[in-house]
PDB file of C-alpha atoms in Angstrom:
ATOM      1  CA  CYS N   1      79.518  29.671 129.424  1.00 62.00           C
ATOM      2  CA  SER N   2      76.173  31.397 128.902  1.00 76.00           C
ATOM      3  CA  THR N   3      77.517  34.607 127.333  1.00 85.00           C
ATOM      4  CA  ILE N   4      79.514  35.512 124.226  1.00 87.00           C
ATOM      5  CA  GLU N   5      81.885  38.295 125.434  1.00 91.00           C
ATOM      6  CA  LEU N   6      83.590  40.634 122.956  1.00 91.00           C
ATOM      7  CA  CYS N   7      85.831  43.334 124.474  1.00 91.00           C
ATOM      8  CA  SER N   8      88.305  45.865 123.063  1.00 89.00           C
ATOM      9  CA  THR N   9      89.902  49.153 124.080  1.00 87.00           C
ATOM     10  CA  SER N  10      90.366  50.840 120.727  1.00 86.00           C
ATOM     11  CA  GLY N  11      90.045  48.018 118.217  1.00 87.00           C
ATOM     12  CA  ASP N  12      86.958  47.293 116.146  1.00 92.00           C
ATOM     13  CA  ILE N  13      84.555  44.459 116.969  1.00 93.00           C
ATOM     14  CA  THR N  14      82.848  42.660 114.071  1.00 94.00           C
ATOM     15  CA  LEU N  15      80.578  39.638 114.290  1.00 93.00           C
ATOM     16  CA  GLU N  16      78.934  38.157 111.174  1.00 95.00           C
ATOM     17  CA  ASN N  17      76.667  35.208 110.393  1.00 96.00           C
ATOM     18  CA  VAL N  18      76.275  33.889 113.955  1.00 92.00           C
ATOM     19  CA  GLN N  19      73.310  32.041 115.421  1.00 92.00           C
ATOM     20  CA  SER N  20      73.471  31.438 119.170  1.00 90.00           C
ATOM     21  CA  SER N  21      71.185  30.731 122.110  1.00 90.00           C
ATOM     22  CA  LYS N  22      73.595  32.640 124.351  1.00 89.00           C
ATOM     23  CA  LYS N  23      73.584  36.271 125.444  1.00 93.00           C
ATOM     24  CA  THR N  24      75.974  38.434 123.384  1.00 94.00           C
ATOM     25  CA  HIS N  25      77.862  41.306 125.043  1.00 94.00           C
ATOM     26  CA  ALA N  26      80.228  43.710 123.225  1.00 93.00           C
ATOM     27  CA  GLU N  27      82.194  46.490 124.890  1.00 93.00           C
ATOM     28  CA  THR N  28      84.789  48.914 123.510  1.00 91.00           C
ATOM     29  CA  THR N  29      86.138  52.338 124.372  1.00 90.00           C
ATOM     30  CA  SER N  30      86.642  53.838 120.926  1.00 89.00           C
ATOM     31  CA  GLY N  31      86.435  51.009 118.419  1.00 87.00           C
ATOM     32  CA  LYS N  32      83.635  50.479 115.939  1.00 92.00           C
ATOM     33  CA  VAL N  33      81.098  47.718 116.712  1.00 95.00           C
ATOM     34  CA  GLN N  34      79.453  45.978 113.753  1.00 96.00           C
ATOM     35  CA  PHE N  35      77.038  43.037 113.829  1.00 96.00           C
ATOM     36  CA  ILE N  36      75.646  41.539 110.611  1.00 97.00           C
ATOM     37  CA  ASN N  37      73.278  38.559 110.319  1.00 97.00           C
ATOM     38  CA  LEU N  38      73.126  37.747 114.028  1.00 95.00           C
ATOM     39  CA  GLU N  39      70.507  35.706 115.870  1.00 95.00           C
ATOM     40  CA  THR N  40      70.844  35.681 119.664  1.00 94.00           C
ATOM     41  CA  THR N  41      68.845  36.049 122.866  1.00 94.00           C
ATOM     42  CA  GLU N  42      69.979  39.232 124.621  1.00 95.00           C
ATOM     43  CA  LEU N  43      72.319  41.620 122.820  1.00 96.00           C
ATOM     44  CA  GLU N  44      74.179  44.330 124.781  1.00 96.00           C
ATOM     45  CA  ILE N  45      76.565  46.843 123.209  1.00 95.00           C
ATOM     46  CA  HIS N  46      78.474  49.499 125.175  1.00 94.00           C
ATOM     47  CA  THR N  47      80.981  51.993 123.779  1.00 92.00           C
ATOM     48  CA  ALA N  48      82.316  55.402 124.761  1.00 90.00           C
ATOM     49  CA  SER N  49      82.925  56.915 121.334  1.00 89.00           C
ATOM     50  CA  GLY N  50      82.781  54.098 118.832  1.00 85.00           C
ATOM     51  CA  LYS N  51      80.173  53.840 116.086  1.00 92.00           C
ATOM     52  CA  VAL N  52      77.639  51.021 116.440  1.00 95.00           C
ATOM     53  CA  SER N  53      76.011  49.457 113.387  1.00 96.00           C
ATOM     54  CA  SER N  54      73.819  46.371 113.277  1.00 96.00           C
ATOM     55  CA  GLU N  55      72.076  44.831 110.278  1.00 97.00           C
ATOM     56  CA  ASN N  56      69.774  41.811 110.028  1.00 98.00           C
ATOM     57  CA  ILE N  57      69.529  41.099 113.758  1.00 97.00           C
ATOM     58  CA  LYS N  58      67.012  38.846 115.534  1.00 97.00           C
ATOM     59  CA  CYS N  59      66.991  38.881 119.337  1.00 97.00           C
ATOM     60  CA  THR N  60      64.769  38.986 122.393  1.00 96.00           C
ATOM     61  CA  THR N  61      66.243  42.238 123.757  1.00 97.00           C
ATOM     62  CA  LEU N  62      68.716  44.766 122.377  1.00 97.00           C
ATOM     63  CA  GLN N  63      70.416  47.338 124.592  1.00 97.00           C
ATOM     64  CA  ILE N  64      72.909  49.904 123.270  1.00 97.00           C
ATOM     65  CA  GLY N  65      74.700  52.524 125.354  1.00 95.00           C
ATOM     66  CA  THR N  66      77.205  55.046 124.000  1.00 93.00           C
ATOM     67  CA  ALA N  67      78.559  58.426 125.067  1.00 90.00           C
ATOM     68  CA  SER N  68      79.308  60.010 121.700  1.00 90.00           C
ATOM     69  CA  GLY N  69      79.184  57.276 119.099  1.00 86.00           C
ATOM     70  CA  GLU N  70      76.608  57.076 116.320  1.00 94.00           C
ATOM     71  CA  VAL N  71      74.107  54.206 116.301  1.00 97.00           C
ATOM     72  CA  HIS N  72      72.694  52.727 113.064  1.00 97.00           C
ATOM     73  CA  LEU N  73      70.249  49.804 113.192  1.00 98.00           C
ATOM     74  CA  THR N  74      68.796  48.257 110.021  1.00 98.00           C
ATOM     75  CA  HIS N  75      66.441  45.274 109.789  1.00 98.00           C
ATOM     76  CA  VAL N  76      66.411  44.539 113.524  1.00 98.00           C
ATOM     77  CA  LYS N  77      63.669  42.356 115.044  1.00 98.00           C
ATOM     78  CA  SER N  78      63.354  42.087 118.805  1.00 97.00           C
ATOM     79  CA  SER N  79      60.591  40.056 120.402  1.00 97.00           C
ATOM     80  CA  ASN N  80      60.807  42.273 123.482  1.00 97.00           C
ATOM     81  CA  THR N  81      62.733  45.559 123.806  1.00 98.00           C
ATOM     82  CA  ILE N  82      65.062  47.739 121.740  1.00 98.00           C
ATOM     83  CA  GLU N  83      66.736  50.376 123.931  1.00 98.00           C
ATOM     84  CA  VAL N  84      69.281  52.960 122.743  1.00 97.00           C
ATOM     85  CA  ASP N  85      70.862  55.541 125.063  1.00 95.00           C
ATOM     86  CA  THR N  86      73.473  58.027 123.824  1.00 93.00           C
ATOM     87  CA  ALA N  87      74.738  61.418 124.909  1.00 91.00           C
ATOM     88  CA  SER N  88      75.699  63.088 121.642  1.00 90.00           C
ATOM     89  CA  GLY N  89      75.681  60.498 118.886  1.00 87.00           C
ATOM     90  CA  LYS N  90      73.115  60.426 116.085  1.00 94.00           C
ATOM     91  CA  VAL N  91      70.652  57.514 116.247  1.00 97.00           C
ATOM     92  CA  SER N  92      69.239  56.041 113.041  1.00 98.00           C
ATOM     93  CA  LEU N  93      66.788  53.109 112.963  1.00 98.00           C
ATOM     94  CA  GLU N  94      65.404  51.628 109.753  1.00 98.00           C
ATOM     95  CA  ASP N  95      63.003  48.685 109.396  1.00 98.00           C
ATOM     96  CA  THR N  96      62.948  47.726 113.075  1.00 98.00           C
ATOM     97  CA  SER N  97      60.251  45.872 114.997  1.00 98.00           C
ATOM     98  CA  SER N  98      59.867  45.235 118.715  1.00 98.00           C
ATOM     99  CA  ALA N  99      57.325  45.157 121.513  1.00 98.00           C
ATOM    100  CA  VAL N 100      58.893  48.234 123.138  1.00 98.00           C
ATOM    101  CA  LEU N 101      61.211  50.836 121.580  1.00 98.00           C
ATOM    102  CA  HIS N 102      63.057  53.342 123.769  1.00 98.00           C
ATOM    103  CA  VAL N 103      65.545  55.879 122.348  1.00 97.00           C
ATOM    104  CA  ASP N 104      67.076  58.612 124.513  1.00 96.00           C
ATOM    105  CA  THR N 105      69.751  61.179 123.552  1.00 94.00           C
ATOM    106  CA  ILE N 106      70.985  64.471 124.930  1.00 91.00           C
ATOM    107  CA  SER N 107      72.118  66.174 121.734  1.00 90.00           C
ATOM    108  CA  GLY N 108      72.033  63.436 119.127  1.00 88.00           C
ATOM    109  CA  GLU N 109      69.539  63.668 116.267  1.00 94.00           C
ATOM    110  CA  ILE N 110      67.068  60.779 115.974  1.00 97.00           C
ATOM    111  CA  ASP N 111      65.909  59.382 112.601  1.00 98.00           C
ATOM    112  CA  LEU N 112      63.303  56.604 112.553  1.00 98.00           C
ATOM    113  CA  THR N 113      62.240  54.981 109.271  1.00 98.00           C
ATOM    114  CA  ARG N 114      59.617  52.217 109.382  1.00 98.00           C
ATOM    115  CA  ALA N 115      60.236  51.635 113.089  1.00 98.00           C
ATOM    116  CA  VAL N 116      57.283  49.723 114.535  1.00 98.00           C
ATOM    117  CA  SER N 117      56.631  48.529 118.077  1.00 98.00           C
ATOM    118  CA  SER N 118      53.519  46.653 119.154  1.00 97.00           C
ATOM    119  CA  ASN N 119      53.185  48.081 122.689  1.00 97.00           C
ATOM    120  CA  SER N 120      55.006  51.382 123.152  1.00 98.00           C
ATOM    121  CA  MET N 121      57.548  53.735 121.618  1.00 98.00           C
ATOM    122  CA  GLU N 122      59.279  56.394 123.750  1.00 98.00           C
ATOM    123  CA  ILE N 123      61.655  58.729 121.925  1.00 98.00           C
ATOM    124  CA  GLY N 124      63.389  61.621 123.678  1.00 95.00           C
ATOM    125  CA  THR N 125      66.166  64.160 123.102  1.00 94.00           C
ATOM    126  CA  ILE N 126      67.161  67.375 124.828  1.00 91.00           C
ATOM    127  CA  SER N 127      68.354  69.573 121.974  1.00 89.00           C
ATOM    128  CA  SER N 128      68.032  67.734 118.658  1.00 94.00           C
ATOM    129  CA  ASN N 129      65.354  66.965 116.099  1.00 96.00           C
ATOM    130  CA  ILE N 130      63.279  63.800 115.804  1.00 97.00           C
ATOM    131  CA  HIS N 131      62.409  62.655 112.263  1.00 98.00           C
ATOM    132  CA  LEU N 132      59.794  59.927 111.641  1.00 97.00           C
ATOM    133  CA  GLU N 133      58.866  58.088 108.491  1.00 97.00           C
ATOM    134  CA  SER N 134      56.083  55.471 108.515  1.00 97.00           C
ATOM    135  CA  CYS N 135      56.466  54.637 112.219  1.00 97.00           C
ATOM    136  CA  ASP N 136      53.826  53.192 114.527  1.00 97.00           C
ATOM    137  CA  SER N 137      52.961  51.782 117.937  1.00 97.00           C
ATOM    138  CA  GLU N 138      49.895  51.492 120.145  1.00 96.00           C
ATOM    139  CA  SER N 139      51.338  54.121 122.492  1.00 97.00           C
ATOM    140  CA  LEU N 140      53.759  56.782 121.198  1.00 97.00           C
ATOM    141  CA  SER N 141      55.718  59.460 123.063  1.00 97.00           C
ATOM    142  CA  PHE N 142      58.061  61.967 121.397  1.00 97.00           C
ATOM    143  CA  GLU N 143      59.848  64.672 123.392  1.00 95.00           C
ATOM    144  CA  SER N 144      62.460  67.274 122.437  1.00 93.00           C
ATOM    145  CA  ARG N 145      63.092  70.350 124.542  1.00 90.00           C
ATOM    146  CA  SER N 146      64.506  72.543 121.777  1.00 90.00           C
ATOM    147  CA  GLY N 147      64.344  70.443 118.604  1.00 92.00           C
ATOM    148  CA  SER N 148      61.530  69.846 116.145  1.00 95.00           C
ATOM    149  CA  ILE N 149      59.448  66.673 115.802  1.00 96.00           C
ATOM    150  CA  ILE N 150      58.494  65.997 112.183  1.00 97.00           C
ATOM    151  CA  GLY N 151      57.249  63.000 110.229  1.00 97.00           C
ATOM    152  CA  THR N 152      54.585  60.414 109.472  1.00 97.00           C
ATOM    153  CA  LEU N 153      52.804  57.664 111.384  1.00 96.00           C
ATOM    154  CA  ASN N 154      51.126  54.621 109.826  1.00 95.00           C
ATOM    155  CA  THR N 155      47.783  54.878 111.659  1.00 94.00           C
ATOM    156  CA  GLY N 156      45.649  57.562 113.264  1.00 93.00           C
ATOM    157  CA  LYS N 157      46.076  58.366 116.953  1.00 94.00           C
ATOM    158  CA  ASN N 158      44.619  60.454 119.730  1.00 94.00           C
ATOM    159  CA  PHE N 159      47.141  63.297 120.005  1.00 94.00           C
ATOM    160  CA  TYR N 160      48.222  65.014 123.217  1.00 93.00           C
ATOM    161  CA  ILE N 161      50.426  68.033 122.435  1.00 92.00           C
ATOM    162  CA  THR N 162      52.580  70.146 124.757  1.00 91.00           C
ATOM    163  CA  SER N 163      54.295  73.109 123.094  1.00 89.00           C
ATOM    164  CA  ARG N 164      55.212  76.711 123.902  1.00 84.00           C
ATOM    165  CA  ASN N 165      55.659  77.295 120.181  1.00 77.00           C
ATOM    166  CA  ASN N 166      52.662  77.963 117.937  1.00 73.00           C
ATOM    167  CA  LYS N 167      54.157  75.888 115.102  1.00 88.00           C
ATOM    168  CA  VAL N 168      52.006  72.788 115.610  1.00 91.00           C
ATOM    169  CA  ASP N 169      50.457  70.735 112.802  1.00 91.00           C
ATOM    170  CA  VAL N 170      48.925  67.357 113.703  1.00 91.00           C
ATOM    171  CA  PRO N 171      45.838  65.527 112.396  1.00 88.00           C
ATOM    172  CA  PHE N 172      42.534  65.428 114.211  1.00 85.00           C
ATOM    173  CA  ASN N 173      42.207  62.619 116.743  1.00 84.00           C
ATOM    174  CA  SER N 174      41.395  59.547 114.692  1.00 82.00           C
ATOM    175  CA  GLY N 175      42.460  56.284 116.206  1.00 77.00           C
ATOM    176  CA  ILE N 176      42.602  53.927 119.127  1.00 83.00           C
ATOM    177  CA  GLY N 177      46.205  54.509 120.227  1.00 92.00           C
ATOM    178  CA  THR N 178      47.766  57.579 121.783  1.00 96.00           C
ATOM    179  CA  CYS N 179      50.544  59.888 120.614  1.00 95.00           C
ATOM    180  CA  LYS N 180      52.107  62.364 123.073  1.00 96.00           C
ATOM    181  CA  VAL N 181      54.294  65.019 121.483  1.00 95.00           C
ATOM    182  CA  SER N 182      56.176  67.610 123.525  1.00 94.00           C
ATOM    183  CA  THR N 183      58.637  70.405 122.693  1.00 93.00           C
ATOM    184  CA  LEU N 184      59.399  73.789 124.211  1.00 89.00           C
ATOM    185  CA  SER N 185      60.788  75.705 121.237  1.00 89.00           C
ATOM    186  CA  GLY N 186      60.738  73.351 118.241  1.00 91.00           C
ATOM    187  CA  SER N 187      58.045  72.780 115.630  1.00 93.00           C
ATOM    188  CA  ILE N 188      55.655  69.809 115.619  1.00 94.00           C
ATOM    189  CA  ARG N 189      54.473  68.427 112.256  1.00 94.00           C
ATOM    190  CA  VAL N 190      53.061  64.908 112.330  1.00 95.00           C
ATOM    191  CA  LYS N 191      50.916  63.402 109.588  1.00 95.00           C
ATOM    192  CA  ILE N 192      49.321  60.027 108.906  1.00 93.00           C
ATOM    193  CA  ALA N 193      50.945  58.192 105.986  1.00 87.00           C
ATOM    194  CA  GLU N 194      48.672  57.699 102.980  1.00 73.00           C
TER     195      GLU N 194
END
């Protein structure tokens, strides 16, 4: 068997202190999913309304999909991609590293603290705010139709701003990478960390 399968309808799923060369897949309707100290190849988590939390994870790819559950990732290292898609749950990432980071929500707030990706970071939400603290990537894209985009980046970038609101505060272009920031009615305040 090449996959570790964990499935539940309404019960919680917890996996701790596991090291495996197999793909890990967890699926639940409303139960909480919690992974602590896990090393695996591919990690997939799907839930309708359950909360997802992962701490001290090493993997090649991480994919999380939820309709209304919150997602909290702490100390996650992916050699390839971290992808989080949720409709209305809050997404919180702290101390994560990957080649590519993709976070997409409809109405869930997004908080990124020391999230770093070597190639690209694409963060999008329809109606919530995006908060950044000491984040970085070679290519950055932040989009919120009605929410604000506020925070700090580690290094200077060439900024490309799209906004119908006059509340825009970004540094002068000062870097090799690019940072695209777009909002229709929210504020944009991005600074370079000192």
